[in-house]
C-alpha cells in the first residue's frame, strides 16, 4: 500500500495535470455552439476604427489589459457594496466580495471573475455594445454622485482584445437571469441566455480566448506579478489560481512490513507534490486612503520600502489630500540617501513618481518634478486623471499639471518643516546629501518656491557651523546694512582670508561660500534676503553703516598715503587698476580684490577648471582673467608705513622689486593664483638677494655632465657582456 501511494504521488509530479477550481463551471462544447447560434447584434459604432485607435494609440503595452479588467471588476464590487448599504438583500446572492483570476492552459483561456453587481441583458447590450461607453458613469448619474466611482468600462473592457481574439462575458444581475455575451471585436456580437442557468450567483465572468502570442498570461507567476504591479492596492481581495510544489512527509515505502507489531515510530521520507489553490495576491493596503491619524509611522515606513524598493527608512514624509480644481491624495517621501551620481551632468532621472487612478496603478514618471526635486519619491492617486491613456498623453493632461504645482508646494513645506526641527542634526543630515539640489533650485525656481528654497540654505560662518539666512539676520549688528560673505575653495581658506579681518575684528558675522555654485547664486538669483543685500567681502561696495562718522578720518589717511598709492600704481600699471587703502584689513599688509568688470578668485578658478575639462581655450575666461585688479593696503601695518616713509624720502632705488612681490603675495593670500608664477618667484628671489647681500646678476655655478648618446651606451653594454662571458668561461675551468 505504501509503495502504491509513493508511485501515485510521483506520477502526479511528473504529469503535472492542471486542476481547476471545484466551483468552476466552464462552458461545454455544446454551450459554445449554442452561443454561436445566439442573437447577433451589430455594434452601435464603427468598431473596427475605434478598436484600431484603442489598440494602437491608447495602450502602449499589452499587459495593461489585466489592469483595465481588474479596475472594472473593482468598480462592479463597489457598486454592489454601495447598494447593500440601503438594501442588505443585494448581497444575499453572493456574500463574498472578491476577484478571481483563472488561467486554463488546456483551453488557452484566461478568466477574470468578480462577485460584483453584474449586468442584465439590457446593460450587456448597451454597455458592451458601444465602445467607450461608460457604464459606471451612468450608474453614478443614477445614484446622484453620492460616491466617487468614475469608470471607463467601454474602453477598459475592449483592452481585452489586445491579447484575445475572442471574448466571452457571462454575467448575472440580481434582477435578471444569467446571460452570455461574445464577440471577436469585428462588427457584431452575440447574446444568449445562459443554458447552464445561474452558475455565478451574482457577478461577471470574462473569458479571454488568448492569441498565440499572448500565452504568457497563462503563467500564474506572470499574473501575480502584473497584479502586484498595477492592482495591488484595490480594496477587494484578488486571487490567482496558482500551481505550486510543496514538500510532504510520507512513510518510507522501502520499509518491510511483517506481522510483528512495531511500537517504534515509522520511518518517513520527503516527497514533492504539486498542488493548486487560490492564492491571495494583493495583501498590501492603500494607506494613502486612510486618515492620517490612523496610519502609524511604522506603516508609512514599511509602505515606502515596499512601493519604492528602498532598504532604508525615509528621512521624512508628508501625507495630504487636495481638493478644489483637482482632487487627489498623495504621500511625499524624502529618501535618506540620494541616487547614485545625483545632480551630475547627463545623469538620467529615476522614475520616482507613482501615479494611481482610484487605487489602480497607471504609470510612473521621471520628469514630473523639477530637476532639483527629482530625488523626492511621490505617490499620487486622483480620480480626475484618465485611466485609459498612454503615459505621453497623461503627462500633458491639465489635471496633472495642477497636481504637480500642489505637490511641489507640499514638498517644499515638508523641507521647511524638516529645517525647523529642534534637532538640527536631522536637517544637517538632509542638507549634507541634497544641498546641490537646493542651490540649483534657488537658481532655477521663481516666486514663492524660490523664497522657500532660500530659507533652506545653510552655511558655516564666523559665528556658527550651521547658519541660515534667517538666523544671520536675527544676529545682525545695529545699523548693519548688508549680509557679508566671502568666497573660497574651502572653509580654512575662508577663515584665513585677509578680506574678513576687519569684519571679524568689528564683530560682524561673515558667511563662508565654498561651493562653486554659491557665487553664481548671489550674482544671478540671490541678491538679497528680507531687504538686506548680500555683499561679497572681496568686492567693491562693502559698507558698515558708519561711513559718515569716519569719513574725515578716512580722507585724512588717503591724503597721507597718497605718495605710496601713486608710486605703487605706476609700478604695477599692467596688473592694477587702482591702489587704495583697505576697509578689510587689520593684520595683513595687503589684499587684492577684483575690479568692476572682473571676477572673484573663486569664479576665476572655476572657469579655469571648466576650460580644462573641455580641453579647449575659453575666450570669456581669458577676458576676465586679463582684467586689472584692485590692490588694497593696510595703513596700520608696519611694512606699509615703512614703504610710505621710503617713498616720501625718495629712497625707492632699492625697492624696485618690492611692488611686484607685495602685490603677488597679497593676491595669493586673497585666494588668487599667480598670473605668472615665474615672475613672482623671481621678484621674491631678488628681494632675498638684497636682504642677504648677494649681487642681483650673480648666477649659480653648476657643473653639468652631459648624457651620452645611444651608440656609446650600446658599445658599453656590449663590452660589459663580453667581460661577463669571459668570467663565466673562467668559472667553468
Coordinates of N, CA, C and O in Angstrom, one line a residue, residues 98-227:
X98 N -15.2 39.6 -4.0 CA -13.8 39.2 -4.4 C -13.6 39.2 -5.9 O -14.6 39.3 -6.7
X99 N -12.4 39.1 -6.3 CA -12.0 39.0 -7.7 C -11.1 37.7 -7.8 O -10.2 37.5 -7.0
X100 N -11.4 36.9 -8.9 CA -10.6 35.7 -9.1 C -10.1 35.7 -10.5 O -10.8 36.1 -11.5
X101 N -8.8 35.2 -10.7 CA -8.2 35.1 -12.0 C -7.8 33.6 -12.2 O -7.0 33.1 -11.4
X102 N -8.3 33.1 -13.3 CA -8.2 31.6 -13.5 C -7.5 31.4 -14.9 O -8.2 31.6 -15.9
X103 N -6.3 31.0 -15.0 CA -5.7 30.6 -16.2 C -6.0 29.1 -16.5 O -5.9 28.2 -15.7
X104 N -6.4 28.8 -17.7 CA -6.8 27.5 -18.2 C -5.8 27.1 -19.3 O -6.1 27.5 -20.5
X105 N -4.8 26.4 -19.0 CA -3.8 26.1 -20.1 C -4.3 25.1 -21.1 O -3.8 25.2 -22.3
X106 N -5.2 24.3 -20.8 CA -5.7 23.3 -21.7 C -6.5 24.0 -22.8 O -6.4 23.8 -24.0
X107 N -7.4 24.9 -22.3 CA -8.3 25.6 -23.3 C -7.7 26.9 -23.8 O -8.3 27.6 -24.6
X108 N -6.5 27.3 -23.2 CA -5.8 28.5 -23.6 C -6.8 29.7 -23.4 O -6.9 30.6 -24.2
X109 N -7.4 29.7 -22.2 CA -8.3 30.8 -21.8 C -7.8 31.4 -20.5 O -7.3 30.7 -19.7
X110 N -8.1 32.7 -20.3 CA -7.9 33.4 -19.1 C -9.2 34.0 -18.6 O -9.8 34.7 -19.3
X111 N -9.6 33.6 -17.4 CA -10.9 34.0 -16.9 C -10.8 35.0 -15.7 O -10.0 34.7 -14.8
X112 N -11.4 36.1 -15.8 CA -11.4 37.1 -14.7 C -12.9 37.2 -14.2 O -13.8 37.5 -14.9
X113 N -13.1 36.8 -12.9 CA -14.4 36.7 -12.3 C -14.5 37.6 -11.1 O -13.6 37.7 -10.3
X114 N -15.7 38.3 -11.0 CA -15.9 39.1 -9.9 C -17.3 38.8 -9.3 O -18.2 38.3 -10.1
X115 N -17.5 39.1 -8.1 CA -18.9 38.9 -7.5 C -19.6 40.3 -7.3 O -20.2 40.5 -6.3
X116 N -19.4 41.2 -8.3 CA -19.9 42.5 -8.2 C -21.4 42.5 -8.6 O -22.1 41.5 -8.5
X117 N -21.8 43.7 -9.1 CA -23.2 43.9 -9.3 C -23.8 43.1 -10.5 O -25.0 42.8 -10.6
X118 N -22.9 42.8 -11.5 CA -23.3 42.0 -12.6 C -24.1 42.9 -13.6 O -24.4 44.1 -13.3
X119 N -24.5 42.3 -14.8 CA -25.2 43.1 -15.8 C -26.4 42.3 -16.3 O -26.3 41.1 -16.5
X120 N -27.5 42.9 -16.5 CA -28.7 42.3 -17.0 C -28.5 42.3 -18.6 O -27.6 42.9 -19.1
X121 N -29.6 41.8 -19.3 CA -29.5 41.8 -20.7 C -29.4 43.2 -21.3 O -28.6 43.4 -22.2
X122 N -30.2 44.1 -20.8 CA -30.2 45.4 -21.4 C -28.8 46.1 -21.2 O -28.3 46.8 -22.1
X123 N -28.2 45.9 -20.0 CA -26.9 46.6 -19.7 C -25.8 46.0 -20.6 O -25.0 46.7 -21.1
X124 N -25.8 44.6 -20.7 CA -24.8 44.0 -21.6 C -24.9 44.5 -23.0 O -23.8 44.8 -23.6
X125 N -26.1 44.7 -23.5 CA -26.2 45.2 -24.9 C -25.8 46.6 -25.0 O -25.1 47.0 -26.0
X126 N -26.2 47.5 -24.0 CA -25.9 48.9 -24.2 C -24.5 49.3 -23.8 O -23.9 50.1 -24.5
X127 N -24.0 48.6 -22.7 CA -22.6 49.0 -22.3 C -21.5 48.4 -23.1 O -20.6 49.0 -23.6
X128 N -21.6 47.1 -23.4 CA -20.6 46.4 -24.2 C -20.9 46.6 -25.7 O -20.0 46.2 -26.5
X129 N -22.1 47.0 -26.0 CA -22.4 47.2 -27.4 C -21.9 48.5 -28.0 O -22.0 48.8 -29.2
X130 N -21.4 49.4 -27.2 CA -20.9 50.7 -27.7 C -19.5 50.9 -27.1 O -19.3 51.0 -25.9
X131 N -18.5 51.0 -27.9 CA -17.2 51.2 -27.5 C -17.0 52.5 -26.8 O -17.6 53.5 -27.3
X132 N -16.3 52.5 -25.7 CA -16.1 53.7 -24.9 C -17.3 54.3 -24.2 O -17.5 55.4 -23.9
X133 N -18.3 53.4 -24.0 CA -19.5 53.7 -23.3 C -19.2 53.5 -21.8 O -18.7 52.5 -21.4
X134 N -19.5 54.5 -21.0 CA -19.1 54.4 -19.6 C -20.3 53.9 -18.7 O -21.2 54.7 -18.4
X135 N -20.3 52.6 -18.4 CA -21.4 52.1 -17.6 C -21.3 52.7 -16.2 O -22.4 53.0 -15.6
X136 N -20.1 52.9 -15.7 CA -20.0 53.4 -14.3 C -20.5 54.9 -14.3 O -21.2 55.3 -13.4
X137 N -20.3 55.6 -15.4 CA -20.8 57.0 -15.5 C -22.3 57.0 -15.4 O -22.9 57.9 -14.7
X138 N -23.0 56.1 -16.1 CA -24.4 56.1 -16.0 C -24.9 55.6 -14.6 O -25.9 56.2 -14.1
X139 N -24.2 54.7 -14.0 CA -24.5 54.3 -12.6 C -24.4 55.5 -11.7 O -25.2 55.7 -10.8
X140 N -23.3 56.3 -11.9 CA -23.1 57.4 -11.0 C -24.2 58.4 -11.1 O -24.6 59.1 -10.2
X141 N -24.7 58.6 -12.4 CA -25.8 59.5 -12.6 C -27.0 59.0 -11.9 O -27.8 59.8 -11.3
X142 N -27.2 57.7 -11.8 CA -28.4 57.2 -11.2 C -28.4 57.4 -9.6 O -29.4 57.6 -9.0
X143 N -27.2 57.3 -9.1 CA -27.1 57.5 -7.6 C -26.8 58.9 -7.2 O -26.4 59.2 -6.1
X144 N -26.8 59.8 -8.2 CA -26.7 61.3 -8.0 C -25.3 61.6 -7.3 O -25.2 62.4 -6.4
X145 N -24.3 61.0 -7.9 CA -22.9 61.4 -7.5 C -22.7 61.2 -6.0 O -22.0 62.0 -5.3
X146 N -23.2 60.2 -5.4 CA -23.0 60.0 -3.9 C -21.8 59.3 -3.6 O -21.5 59.0 -2.4
X147 N -21.0 58.8 -4.5 CA -19.7 58.2 -4.3 C -18.7 58.6 -5.4 O -19.1 59.4 -6.3
X148 N -17.5 58.1 -5.3 CA -16.5 58.6 -6.2 C -16.1 57.6 -7.3 O -15.0 57.6 -7.8
X149 N -17.1 56.8 -7.7 CA -16.8 55.8 -8.7 C -16.8 56.5 -10.1 O -17.9 57.0 -10.5
X150 N -15.7 56.5 -10.7 CA -15.7 57.0 -12.1 C -15.0 56.0 -13.0 O -13.7 55.8 -12.8
X151 N -15.6 55.3 -13.8 CA -15.1 54.2 -14.6 C -15.1 54.5 -16.1 O -15.7 55.4 -16.5
X152 N -14.4 53.7 -16.8 CA -14.4 53.8 -18.3 C -14.6 52.4 -18.8 O -13.7 51.8 -19.4
X153 N -15.8 51.7 -18.5 CA -15.9 50.3 -18.8 C -15.8 50.0 -20.3 O -15.2 48.9 -20.6
X154 N -16.3 50.9 -21.1 CA -16.2 50.6 -22.6 C -14.8 50.4 -23.0 O -14.4 49.4 -23.5
X155 N -14.0 51.5 -22.9 CA -12.6 51.4 -23.4 C -11.8 50.4 -22.6 O -11.0 49.6 -23.1
X156 N -12.0 50.4 -21.3 CA -11.2 49.4 -20.5 C -11.5 48.0 -20.8 O -10.6 47.2 -20.9
X157 N -12.8 47.7 -21.1 CA -13.1 46.3 -21.4 C -12.5 45.9 -22.7 O -12.0 44.8 -22.9
X158 N -12.5 46.8 -23.7 CA -12.0 46.4 -25.0 C -10.5 46.3 -25.1 O -10.0 45.9 -26.1
X159 N -9.8 46.6 -24.0 CA -8.4 46.3 -24.0 C -8.1 44.8 -23.9 O -7.0 44.4 -24.2
X160 N -9.2 44.0 -23.6 CA -9.1 42.6 -23.6 C -8.7 42.1 -25.0 O -8.0 41.0 -25.1
X161 N -9.0 42.8 -26.1 CA -8.7 42.4 -27.4 C -7.2 42.6 -27.8 O -6.8 42.3 -28.9
X162 N -6.5 43.2 -26.9 CA -5.0 43.3 -27.0 C -4.4 41.9 -27.0 O -3.4 41.6 -27.7
X163 N -5.0 41.0 -26.2 CA -4.4 39.7 -26.0 C -5.4 38.6 -26.5 O -5.0 37.4 -26.5
X164 N -6.6 38.9 -26.7 CA -7.6 37.8 -27.1 C -8.2 38.1 -28.4 O -8.4 39.2 -28.8
X165 N -8.4 37.0 -29.2 CA -9.1 37.1 -30.5 C -10.6 36.9 -30.3 O -11.4 37.2 -31.3
X166 N -11.0 36.4 -29.2 CA -12.4 36.3 -28.9 C -12.6 36.5 -27.4 O -11.8 36.0 -26.6
X167 N -13.7 37.2 -27.0 CA -14.0 37.4 -25.6 C -15.4 37.0 -25.3 O -16.4 37.3 -26.0
X168 N -15.6 36.2 -24.2 CA -16.9 35.7 -23.8 C -17.2 36.3 -22.4 O -16.3 36.2 -21.5
X169 N -18.3 36.9 -22.3 CA -18.7 37.5 -21.0 C -20.0 36.8 -20.5 O -21.0 36.7 -21.2
X170 N -19.9 36.3 -19.2 CA -21.0 35.7 -18.6 C -21.4 36.6 -17.4 O -20.5 36.9 -16.6
X171 N -22.6 37.0 -17.3 CA -23.0 38.0 -16.2 C -24.3 37.6 -15.6 O -25.3 37.3 -16.3
X172 N -24.4 37.8 -14.3 CA -25.6 37.6 -13.6 C -25.9 38.8 -12.7 O -25.2 39.1 -11.8
X173 N -27.1 39.4 -12.9 CA -27.6 40.5 -12.1 C -28.7 40.0 -11.2 O -29.4 39.1 -11.6
X174 N -28.9 40.6 -10.1 CA -29.9 40.2 -9.1 C -31.3 40.3 -9.7 O -32.2 39.5 -9.3
X175 N -31.5 41.2 -10.7 CA -32.8 41.4 -11.3 C -33.0 40.7 -12.6 O -34.0 41.0 -13.3
X176 N -32.1 39.8 -12.9 CA -32.3 39.1 -14.2 C -31.6 37.7 -14.2 O -31.0 37.4 -13.2
X177 N -31.9 37.0 -15.2 CA -31.2 35.7 -15.3 C -29.8 35.8 -15.8 O -29.3 37.0 -16.1
X178 N -29.0 34.8 -15.9 CA -27.6 34.8 -16.3 C -27.6 34.8 -17.8 O -28.2 34.1 -18.5
X179 N -26.7 35.8 -18.4 CA -26.6 35.9 -19.8 C -25.2 35.7 -20.3 O -24.2 35.9 -19.5
X180 N -25.0 35.4 -21.6 CA -23.7 35.2 -22.2 C -23.6 36.2 -23.3 O -24.5 36.4 -24.1
X181 N -22.5 37.0 -23.4 CA -22.2 37.9 -24.4 C -20.9 37.5 -25.0 O -19.9 37.1 -24.3
X182 N -20.7 37.5 -26.4 CA -19.5 37.1 -27.0 C -19.2 37.9 -28.3 O -20.2 38.2 -29.0
X183 N -17.9 38.2 -28.5 CA -17.6 38.9 -29.7 C -16.1 38.7 -30.0 O -15.3 38.3 -29.2
X184 N -15.8 38.9 -31.3 CA -14.4 38.8 -31.8 C -13.9 40.2 -32.1 O -12.9 40.4 -32.8
X185 N -14.7 41.3 -31.7 CA -14.4 42.7 -31.9 C -14.4 43.1 -33.4 O -13.9 44.2 -33.7
X186 N -15.1 42.4 -34.2 CA -15.2 42.8 -35.6 C -16.4 43.8 -35.8 O -16.2 45.0 -35.6
X187 N -17.5 43.3 -36.2 CA -18.6 44.2 -36.4 C -19.9 43.9 -35.6 O -20.8 44.7 -35.6
X188 N -19.9 42.8 -34.9 CA -21.1 42.4 -34.2 C -20.7 41.6 -33.0 O -19.6 41.2 -32.8
X189 N -21.8 41.3 -32.2 CA -21.6 40.4 -31.0 C -22.8 39.6 -30.9 O -23.9 39.9 -31.5
X190 N -22.7 38.5 -30.1 CA -23.8 37.6 -30.0 C -24.2 37.5 -28.5 O -23.4 37.6 -27.6
X191 N -25.6 37.4 -28.2 CA -26.1 37.3 -26.9 C -27.0 36.1 -26.7 O -27.7 35.8 -27.7
X192 N -27.0 35.5 -25.6 CA -27.8 34.3 -25.4 C -28.0 34.1 -23.9 O -27.2 34.4 -23.0
X193 N -29.2 33.7 -23.5 CA -29.5 33.3 -22.1 C -28.7 32.1 -21.8 O -28.7 31.1 -22.6
X194 N -28.0 32.1 -20.7 CA -27.0 31.0 -20.4 C -27.8 29.7 -20.2 O -28.7 29.6 -19.3
X195 N -27.5 28.7 -21.1 CA -28.2 27.4 -21.0 C -27.9 26.7 -19.7 O -28.6 25.7 -19.3
X196 N -26.8 27.0 -19.0 CA -26.4 26.3 -17.8 C -27.2 26.8 -16.6 O -27.1 26.2 -15.5
X197 N -27.9 27.9 -16.7 CA -28.6 28.5 -15.6 C -27.7 29.5 -14.8 O -26.7 30.0 -15.3
X198 N -28.0 29.6 -13.5 CA -27.2 30.5 -12.7 C -26.0 29.8 -12.1 O -26.2 29.0 -11.1
X199 N -24.8 30.0 -12.6 CA -23.6 29.4 -12.1 C -22.8 30.4 -11.3 O -21.9 30.0 -10.6
X200 N -23.1 31.6 -11.4 CA -22.3 32.7 -10.7 C -22.9 33.1 -9.4 O -22.1 33.6 -8.5
X201 N -24.2 33.0 -9.2 CA -24.8 33.6 -8.1 C -25.1 35.0 -8.3 O -26.2 35.5 -8.3
X202 N -24.0 35.8 -8.5 CA -24.1 37.2 -8.9 C -22.7 37.6 -9.4 O -21.7 37.2 -8.9
X203 N -22.6 38.5 -10.4 CA -21.3 39.0 -10.8 C -21.1 38.8 -12.3 O -22.0 38.5 -13.1
X204 N -19.8 38.9 -12.7 CA -19.4 38.8 -14.1 C -18.2 38.0 -14.2 O -17.2 38.1 -13.4
X205 N -18.2 37.2 -15.3 CA -17.0 36.4 -15.6 C -16.6 36.7 -17.1 O -17.4 36.5 -18.0
X206 N -15.4 37.2 -17.2 CA -14.8 37.5 -18.6 C -13.8 36.4 -19.0 O -12.8 36.2 -18.3
X207 N -14.1 35.8 -20.1 CA -13.3 34.7 -20.6 C -12.5 35.1 -21.8 O -13.1 35.5 -22.8
X208 N -11.2 35.2 -21.7 CA -10.4 35.7 -22.8 C -9.8 34.4 -23.5 O -9.1 33.6 -22.9
X209 N -10.1 34.3 -24.8 CA -9.6 33.2 -25.7 C -8.3 33.8 -26.2 O -8.3 34.6 -27.2
X210 N -7.2 33.4 -25.6 CA -5.9 34.1 -25.9 C -5.3 33.9 -27.3 O -5.4 32.8 -27.8
X211 N -4.7 34.9 -27.8 CA -4.0 34.8 -29.1 C -2.7 34.0 -28.9 O -2.2 33.9 -27.8
X212 N -2.2 33.5 -30.0 CA -0.9 32.6 -29.8 C 0.2 33.4 -29.2 O 1.1 32.8 -28.5
X213 N 0.3 34.7 -29.4 CA 1.4 35.5 -28.9 C 1.1 36.0 -27.5 O 1.9 36.8 -27.0
X214 N 0.0 35.6 -26.9 CA -0.3 36.1 -25.5 C -0.4 35.0 -24.5 O -1.0 35.1 -23.5
X215 N 0.2 33.8 -24.9 CA 0.0 32.6 -24.0 C 0.8 32.8 -22.7 O 0.7 32.0 -21.7
X216 N 1.7 33.8 -22.6 CA 2.5 34.0 -21.4 C 1.5 34.4 -20.2 O 1.9 34.2 -19.0
X217 N 0.3 34.8 -20.5 CA -0.6 35.2 -19.5 C -1.4 34.0 -18.9 O -2.3 34.2 -18.1
X218 N -1.0 32.8 -19.3 CA -1.5 31.6 -18.6 C -0.6 31.2 -17.5 O -0.9 30.2 -16.8
X219 N 0.6 31.9 -17.4 CA 1.5 31.6 -16.3 C 1.1 32.3 -15.0 O 1.0 33.5 -15.0
X220 N 0.8 31.6 -13.9 CA 0.3 32.2 -12.7 C 1.3 33.1 -12.1 O 1.0 34.1 -11.4
X221 N 2.6 32.8 -12.3 CA 3.6 33.7 -11.7 C 3.6 35.1 -12.4 O 3.7 36.1 -11.8
X222 N 3.4 35.1 -13.7 CA 3.3 36.3 -14.5 C 2.0 37.1 -14.1 O 2.1 38.3 -13.9
X223 N 1.0 36.4 -13.9 CA -0.3 37.0 -13.5 C -0.1 37.7 -12.1 O -0.6 38.8 -11.9
X224 N 0.5 37.0 -11.2 CA 0.7 37.6 -9.8 C 1.6 38.8 -9.9 O 1.3 39.8 -9.2
X225 N 2.6 38.8 -10.8 CA 3.5 39.9 -10.9 C 2.7 41.1 -11.5 O 2.9 42.3 -11.0
X226 N 1.8 40.9 -12.5 CA 1.0 42.0 -13.0 C 0.1 42.6 -12.0 O -0.1 43.8 -11.9
X227 N -0.6 41.7 -11.2 CA -1.5 42.2 -10.2 C -0.7 43.1 -9.2 O -1.2 44.2 -8.8

